[in-house]
Coordinates of C-alpha atoms and ligand atoms in Angstrom, one line a residue:
X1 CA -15.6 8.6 10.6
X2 CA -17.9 11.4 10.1
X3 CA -15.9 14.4 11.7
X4 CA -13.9 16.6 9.7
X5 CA -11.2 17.5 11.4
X6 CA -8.2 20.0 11.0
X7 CA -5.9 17.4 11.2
X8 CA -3.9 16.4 8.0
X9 CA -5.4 14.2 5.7
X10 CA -3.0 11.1 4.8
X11 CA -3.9 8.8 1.8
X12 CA -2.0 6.0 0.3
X13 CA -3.1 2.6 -1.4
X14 CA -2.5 -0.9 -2.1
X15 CA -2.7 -3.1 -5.1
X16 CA -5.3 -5.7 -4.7
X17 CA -2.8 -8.8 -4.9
X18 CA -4.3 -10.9 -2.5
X19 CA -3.3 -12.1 0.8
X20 CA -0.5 -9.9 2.6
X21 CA 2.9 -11.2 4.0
X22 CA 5.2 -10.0 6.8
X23 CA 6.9 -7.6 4.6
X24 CA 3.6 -5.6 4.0
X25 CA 3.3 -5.4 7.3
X26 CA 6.4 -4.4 8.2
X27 CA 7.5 -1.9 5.5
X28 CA 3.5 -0.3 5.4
X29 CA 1.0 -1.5 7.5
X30 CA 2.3 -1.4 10.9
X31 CA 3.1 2.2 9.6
X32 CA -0.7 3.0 8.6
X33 CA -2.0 1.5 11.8
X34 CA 0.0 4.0 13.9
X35 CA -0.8 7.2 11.8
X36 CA -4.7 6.4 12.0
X37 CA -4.4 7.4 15.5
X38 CA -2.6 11.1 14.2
X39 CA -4.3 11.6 10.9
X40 CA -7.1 11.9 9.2
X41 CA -6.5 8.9 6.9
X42 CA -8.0 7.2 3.6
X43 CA -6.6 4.0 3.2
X44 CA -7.6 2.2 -0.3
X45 CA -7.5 -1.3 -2.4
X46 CA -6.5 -0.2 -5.8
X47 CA -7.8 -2.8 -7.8
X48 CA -7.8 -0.3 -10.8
X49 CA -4.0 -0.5 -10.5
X50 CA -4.2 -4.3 -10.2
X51 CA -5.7 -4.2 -13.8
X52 CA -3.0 -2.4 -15.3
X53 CA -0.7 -5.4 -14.9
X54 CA -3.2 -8.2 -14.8
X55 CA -6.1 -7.0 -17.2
X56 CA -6.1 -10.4 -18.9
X57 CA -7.1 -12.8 -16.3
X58 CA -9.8 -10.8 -13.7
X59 CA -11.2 -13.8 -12.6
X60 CA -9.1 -12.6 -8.7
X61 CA -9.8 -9.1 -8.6
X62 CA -12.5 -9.0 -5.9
X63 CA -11.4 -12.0 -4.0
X64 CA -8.1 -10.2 -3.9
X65 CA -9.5 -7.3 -2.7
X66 CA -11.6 -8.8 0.4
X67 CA -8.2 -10.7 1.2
X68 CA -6.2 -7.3 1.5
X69 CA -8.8 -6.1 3.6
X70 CA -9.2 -8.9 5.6
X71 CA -5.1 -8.7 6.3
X72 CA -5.9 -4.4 6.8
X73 CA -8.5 -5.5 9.8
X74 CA -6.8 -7.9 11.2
X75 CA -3.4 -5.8 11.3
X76 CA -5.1 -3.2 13.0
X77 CA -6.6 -1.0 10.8
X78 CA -9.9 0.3 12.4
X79 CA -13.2 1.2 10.3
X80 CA -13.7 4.1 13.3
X81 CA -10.4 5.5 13.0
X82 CA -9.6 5.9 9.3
X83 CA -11.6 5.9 6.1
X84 CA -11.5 2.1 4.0
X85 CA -12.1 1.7 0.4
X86 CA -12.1 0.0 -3.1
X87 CA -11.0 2.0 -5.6
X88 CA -13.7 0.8 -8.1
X89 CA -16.5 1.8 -6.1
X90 CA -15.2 5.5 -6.5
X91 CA -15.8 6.7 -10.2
X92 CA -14.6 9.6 -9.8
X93 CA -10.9 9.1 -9.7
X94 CA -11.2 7.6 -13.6
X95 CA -13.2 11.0 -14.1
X96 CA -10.4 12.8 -12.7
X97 CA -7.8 10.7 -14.2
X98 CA -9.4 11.2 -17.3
X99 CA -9.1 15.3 -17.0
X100 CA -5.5 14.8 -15.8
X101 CA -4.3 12.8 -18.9
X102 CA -5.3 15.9 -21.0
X103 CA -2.7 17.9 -19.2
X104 CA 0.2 15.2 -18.4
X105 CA 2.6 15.3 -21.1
X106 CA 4.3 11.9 -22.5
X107 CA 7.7 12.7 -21.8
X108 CA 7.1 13.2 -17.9
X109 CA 5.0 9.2 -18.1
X110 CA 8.0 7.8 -20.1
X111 CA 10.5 8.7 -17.8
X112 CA 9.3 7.4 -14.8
X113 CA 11.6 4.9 -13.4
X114 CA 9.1 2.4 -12.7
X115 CA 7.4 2.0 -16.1
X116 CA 10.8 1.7 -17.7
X117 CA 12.0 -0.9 -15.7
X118 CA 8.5 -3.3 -14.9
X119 CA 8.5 -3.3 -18.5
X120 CA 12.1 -4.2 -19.4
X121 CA 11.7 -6.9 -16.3
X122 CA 7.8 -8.5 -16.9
X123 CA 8.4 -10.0 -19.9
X124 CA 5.2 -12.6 -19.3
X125 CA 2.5 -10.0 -20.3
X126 CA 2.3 -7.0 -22.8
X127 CA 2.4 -4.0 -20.9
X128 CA 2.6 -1.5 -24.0
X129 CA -0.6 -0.2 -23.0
X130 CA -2.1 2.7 -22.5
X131 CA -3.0 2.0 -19.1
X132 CA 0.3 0.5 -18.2
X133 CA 1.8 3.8 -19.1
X134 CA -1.0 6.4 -17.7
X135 CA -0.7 4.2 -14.2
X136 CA 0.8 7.3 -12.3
X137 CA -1.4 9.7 -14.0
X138 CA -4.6 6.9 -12.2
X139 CA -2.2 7.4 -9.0
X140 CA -2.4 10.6 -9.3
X141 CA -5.9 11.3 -9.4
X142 CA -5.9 9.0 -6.3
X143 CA -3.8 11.7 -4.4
X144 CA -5.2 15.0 -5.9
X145 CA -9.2 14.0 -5.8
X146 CA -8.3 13.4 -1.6
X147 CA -6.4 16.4 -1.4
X148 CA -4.0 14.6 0.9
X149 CA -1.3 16.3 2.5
X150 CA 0.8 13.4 3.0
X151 CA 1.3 9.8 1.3
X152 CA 3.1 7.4 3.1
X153 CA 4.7 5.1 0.7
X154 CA 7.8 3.1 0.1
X155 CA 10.7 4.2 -1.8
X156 CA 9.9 3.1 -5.3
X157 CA 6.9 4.9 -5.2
X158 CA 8.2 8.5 -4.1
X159 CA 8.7 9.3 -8.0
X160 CA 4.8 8.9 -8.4
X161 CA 4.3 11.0 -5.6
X162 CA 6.7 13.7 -7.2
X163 CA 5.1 13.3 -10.5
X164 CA 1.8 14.0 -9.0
X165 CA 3.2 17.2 -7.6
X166 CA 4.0 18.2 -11.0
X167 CA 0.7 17.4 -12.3
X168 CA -0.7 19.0 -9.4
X169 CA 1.2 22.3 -10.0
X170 CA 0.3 22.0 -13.6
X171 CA -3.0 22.0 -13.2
X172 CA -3.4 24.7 -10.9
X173 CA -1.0 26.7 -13.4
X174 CA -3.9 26.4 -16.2
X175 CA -7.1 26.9 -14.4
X176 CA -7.8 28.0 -10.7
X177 CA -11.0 27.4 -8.6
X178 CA -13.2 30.2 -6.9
X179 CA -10.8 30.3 -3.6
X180 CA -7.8 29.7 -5.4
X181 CA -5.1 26.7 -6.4
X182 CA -7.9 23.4 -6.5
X183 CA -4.6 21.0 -5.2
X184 CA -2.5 21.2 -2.6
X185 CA 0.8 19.6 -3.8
X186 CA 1.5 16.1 -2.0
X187 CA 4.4 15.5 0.5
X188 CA 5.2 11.5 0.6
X189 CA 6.2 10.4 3.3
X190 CA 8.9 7.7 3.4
X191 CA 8.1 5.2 5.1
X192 CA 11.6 3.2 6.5
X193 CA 11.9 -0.8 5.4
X194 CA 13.9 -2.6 7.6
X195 CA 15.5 -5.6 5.5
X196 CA 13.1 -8.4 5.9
X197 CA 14.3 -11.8 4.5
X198 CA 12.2 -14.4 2.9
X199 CA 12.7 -17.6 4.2
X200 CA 15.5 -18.7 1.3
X201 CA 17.1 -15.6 2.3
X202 CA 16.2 -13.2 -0.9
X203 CA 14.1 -10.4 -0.3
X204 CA 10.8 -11.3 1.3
X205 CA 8.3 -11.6 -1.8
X206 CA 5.0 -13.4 -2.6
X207 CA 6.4 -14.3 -6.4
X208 CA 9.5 -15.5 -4.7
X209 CA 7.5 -18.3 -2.8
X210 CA 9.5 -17.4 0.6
X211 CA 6.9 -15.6 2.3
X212 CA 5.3 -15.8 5.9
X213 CA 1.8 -14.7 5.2
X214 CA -0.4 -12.7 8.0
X215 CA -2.8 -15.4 7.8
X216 CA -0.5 -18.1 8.3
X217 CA -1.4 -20.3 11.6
X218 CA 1.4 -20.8 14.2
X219 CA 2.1 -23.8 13.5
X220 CA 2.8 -23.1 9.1
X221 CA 5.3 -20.5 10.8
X222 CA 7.0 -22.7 12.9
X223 CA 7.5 -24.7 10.3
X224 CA 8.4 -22.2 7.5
X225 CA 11.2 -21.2 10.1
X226 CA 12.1 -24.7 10.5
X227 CA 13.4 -24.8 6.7
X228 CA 14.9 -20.9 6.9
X229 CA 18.2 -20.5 5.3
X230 CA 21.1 -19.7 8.0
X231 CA 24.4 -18.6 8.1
X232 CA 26.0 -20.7 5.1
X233 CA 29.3 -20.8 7.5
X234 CA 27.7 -22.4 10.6
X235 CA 27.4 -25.9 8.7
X236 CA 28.1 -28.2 11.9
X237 CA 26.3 -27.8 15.4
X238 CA 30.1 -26.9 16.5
X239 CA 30.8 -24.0 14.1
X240 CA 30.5 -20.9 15.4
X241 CA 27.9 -18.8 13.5
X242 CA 27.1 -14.6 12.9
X243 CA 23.5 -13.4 13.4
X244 CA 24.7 -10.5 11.3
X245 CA 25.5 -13.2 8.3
X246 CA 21.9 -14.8 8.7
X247 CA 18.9 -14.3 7.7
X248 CA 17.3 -15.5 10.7
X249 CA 19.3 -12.9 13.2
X250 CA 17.8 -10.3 10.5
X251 CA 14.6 -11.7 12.0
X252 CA 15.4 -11.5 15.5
X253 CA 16.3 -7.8 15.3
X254 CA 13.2 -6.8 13.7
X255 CA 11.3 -8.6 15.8
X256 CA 12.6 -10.2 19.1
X257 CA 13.3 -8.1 22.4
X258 CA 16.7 -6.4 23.3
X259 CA 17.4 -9.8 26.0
X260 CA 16.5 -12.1 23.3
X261 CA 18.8 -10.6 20.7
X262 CA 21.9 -11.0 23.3
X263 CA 21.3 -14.5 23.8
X264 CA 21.0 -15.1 20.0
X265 CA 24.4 -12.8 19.7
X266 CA 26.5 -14.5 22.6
X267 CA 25.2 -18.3 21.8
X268 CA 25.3 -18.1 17.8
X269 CA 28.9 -16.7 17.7
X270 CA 30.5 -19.0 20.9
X271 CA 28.3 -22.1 19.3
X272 CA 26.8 -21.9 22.5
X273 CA 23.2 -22.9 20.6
X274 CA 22.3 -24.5 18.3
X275 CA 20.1 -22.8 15.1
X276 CA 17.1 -25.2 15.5
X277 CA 17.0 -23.3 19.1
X278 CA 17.3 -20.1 17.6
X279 CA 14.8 -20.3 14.7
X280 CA 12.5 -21.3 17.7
X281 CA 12.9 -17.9 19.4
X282 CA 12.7 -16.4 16.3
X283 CA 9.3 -18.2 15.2
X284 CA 8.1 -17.2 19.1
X285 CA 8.7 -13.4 18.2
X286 CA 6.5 -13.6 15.0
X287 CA 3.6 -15.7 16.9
X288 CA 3.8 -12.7 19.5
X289 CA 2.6 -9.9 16.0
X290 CA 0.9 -12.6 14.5
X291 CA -1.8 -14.6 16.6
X292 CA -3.6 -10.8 18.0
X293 CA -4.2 -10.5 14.0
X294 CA -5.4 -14.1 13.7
X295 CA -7.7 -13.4 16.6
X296 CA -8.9 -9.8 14.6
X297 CA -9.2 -11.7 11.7
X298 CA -11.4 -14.5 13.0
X299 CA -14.9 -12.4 13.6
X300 CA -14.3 -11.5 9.5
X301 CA -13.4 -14.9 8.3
X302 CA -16.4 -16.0 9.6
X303 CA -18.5 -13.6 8.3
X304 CA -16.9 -11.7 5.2
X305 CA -19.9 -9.6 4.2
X306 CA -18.8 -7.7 7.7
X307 CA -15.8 -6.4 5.8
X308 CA -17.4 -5.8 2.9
X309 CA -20.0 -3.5 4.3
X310 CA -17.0 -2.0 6.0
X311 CA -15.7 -1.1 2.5
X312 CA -18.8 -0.1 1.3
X313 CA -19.2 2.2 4.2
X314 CA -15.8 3.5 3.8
X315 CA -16.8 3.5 0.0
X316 CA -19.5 5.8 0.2
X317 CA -17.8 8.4 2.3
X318 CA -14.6 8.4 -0.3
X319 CA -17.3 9.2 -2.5
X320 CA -18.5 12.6 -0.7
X321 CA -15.1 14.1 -0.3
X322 CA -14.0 12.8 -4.2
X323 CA -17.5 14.3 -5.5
X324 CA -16.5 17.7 -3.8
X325 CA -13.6 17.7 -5.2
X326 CA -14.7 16.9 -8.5
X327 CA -17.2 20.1 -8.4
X328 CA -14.2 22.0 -7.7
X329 CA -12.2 20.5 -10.8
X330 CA -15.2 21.0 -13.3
X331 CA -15.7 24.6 -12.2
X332 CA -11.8 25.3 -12.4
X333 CA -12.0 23.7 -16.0
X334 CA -15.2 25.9 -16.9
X335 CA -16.9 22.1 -17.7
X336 CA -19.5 22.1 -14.7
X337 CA -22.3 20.2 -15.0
X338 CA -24.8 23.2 -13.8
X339 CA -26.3 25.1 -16.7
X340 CA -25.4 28.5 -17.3
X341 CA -26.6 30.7 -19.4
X342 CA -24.8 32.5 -22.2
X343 CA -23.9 35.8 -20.9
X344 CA -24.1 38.8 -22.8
X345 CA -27.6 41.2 -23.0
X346 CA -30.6 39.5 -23.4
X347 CA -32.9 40.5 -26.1
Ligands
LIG1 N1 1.2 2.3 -6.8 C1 1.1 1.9 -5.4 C2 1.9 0.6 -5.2 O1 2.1 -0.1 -6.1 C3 -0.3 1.8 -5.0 C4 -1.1 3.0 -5.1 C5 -2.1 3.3 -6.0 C6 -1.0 4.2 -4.3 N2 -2.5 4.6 -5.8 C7 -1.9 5.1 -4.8 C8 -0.1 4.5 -3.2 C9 -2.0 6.4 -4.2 C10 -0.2 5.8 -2.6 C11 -1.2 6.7 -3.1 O2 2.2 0.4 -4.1
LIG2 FE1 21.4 -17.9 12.4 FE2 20.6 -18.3 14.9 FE3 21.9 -20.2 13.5 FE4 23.1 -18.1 14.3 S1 22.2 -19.6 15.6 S2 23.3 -19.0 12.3 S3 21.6 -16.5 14.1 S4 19.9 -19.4 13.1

């Protein structure tokens, strides 16, 4: 990726939490790996962010991050068709979160949804920090220093994305660069989430336990479908069932073809099959998206430092479009690191 190119520049991120599940892929991923071919896109591993919540115990952070990337290659995502990178390895967003804070006000921070409630609901660490509560202000700065047009993200993260408009328009209200506004303001783009189930039923979740991971081999999926909850009504072979009731049939319509989906329909609801068959279909559908990643993922497991150089690469050129920027912001803010002299008439 060395090109500019007029097309619009997308950026959007993902906490370094380790290994990725079905419902990653389904609610962002798959999303990303279609717009790489459209965009000009920066994808990144924000293990900043992961600190924010688990600051306490980093012993996780980097392994975390090479899993995430190791699930981003294998789902598709291609080092020649969109820029990869850590977070970390680009100083510049703390330098621009850092110039950021001085402008955000604490009213905007303490009314953003998420902060209110992931502190109400994690009640297992302290998150009356600093950084807990400057976490959009870091997000933020990821956006801005990018100069991204668009953000894909899911719906509890369009109020970050709004929030970074304001800061945006904020900014640009105080100081202004040689050509003008230094940010463009953000559009986020929404991206939809079909209900995905866990295998309990409940939403799929890593915390939850009910996840099928990208990683897992055919035969951990065929059995995690085995135990799958079902429709609580069809307790007997003989009992008629309704995929609409089940968490499998949400399964099948994600994920299984239009003739599948009328077999599962006609046999469920006439008893005509029985769920064991059904899960069986289901668990084919989900080998079909799952084994081309296992085969992607393969020529990394076997040699991580390949994705890591990856990132590094992808690290480096974050780096030269971040720095720009950030000669841009110090300019703006009359704080450039060129020395000028005093002006006025020299004796
Ligand atoms: N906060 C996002 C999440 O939890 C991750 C993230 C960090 C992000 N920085 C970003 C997403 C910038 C989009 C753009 O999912
Ligand atoms: Fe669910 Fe399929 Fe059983 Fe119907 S037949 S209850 S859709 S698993």
């Amino acid at each position: 990726m060395t090109t500019p190119s007029n097309k619009k520049r997308v950026l959007s991120g993902m906490r370094s939490t380790g290994k990725l599940h079905l419902g990653n892929y389904v609610g962002a991923l798959e999303n990303w790996v279609r717009m790489q071919n459209q965009y000009d896109c920066f994808f990144f591993i924000a293990d900043w962010h992961a600190l924010t919540t688990d600051y306490a115990d980093t012993s996780r952070v980097k392994e975390n991050s090479v899993d995430v990337l190791l699930d981003w290659l294998a789902a598709g995502l291609d080092p020649e068709r969109c820029v990869m990178f850590i977070q970390s390895h680009v100083p510049a967003h703390a330098e621009l979160h850092l110039l950021l804070s001085m402008i955000t006000p604490l009213g905007w921070l303490e009314r953003v949804p998420t902060y209110k409630e992931q502190k109400e609901n994690i009640k297992e660490k302290d998150l009356g920090t600093y950084g807990f509560l400057g976490y959009p202000v870091l997000q933020s700065a990821d956006i801005l220093i990018y100069k991204a047009d668009v953000v894909p993200v899911g719906e509890d993260q369009v109020a970050h994305v709004e929030l970074t408009r304001e800061i945006a328009r904020r900014f640009n209200g105080f100081y202004s660069g040689k050509r003008g506004e230094v940010f463009p303001e953000p559009q986020s783009l929404l991206t939809p989430t079909p209900k995905l189930p866990g295998t309990d039923g409940r939403k799929m979740s890593k915390s939850y336990g009910n996840a099928i991971m990208l990683s897992d081999p055919e035969p951990v999926v065929r059995q995690k479908l085995k135990t799958m909850v079902t429709d609580p009504a069809r307790i007997r072979r003989t009992d008629p069932g309704n995929p609409d009731l089940c968490p499998v049939g949400d399964l099948h319509k994600i994920f299984s073809s239009g003739e599948t989906m009328a077999k599962v329909n006609e046999g469920c609801r006439s008893a005509g099959i029985g769920c064991i068959e059904c899960k069986g279909w289901a668990a084919d559908a989900l080998v079909q998206v799952l084994n081309p990643m296992q085969e992607r993922r393969q020529k990394y497991a076997d040699n991580p430092r390949l994705a890591w150089d990856i990132l590094e690469a992808g690290s480096s050129r974050a780096r030269d479009v971040a720095g720009a920027t950030m000669n841009e912001v110090r300019d703006a803010m009359s704080i450039s690191l060129d020395y000028e002299p005093p002006k006025g008439p020299t004796k």
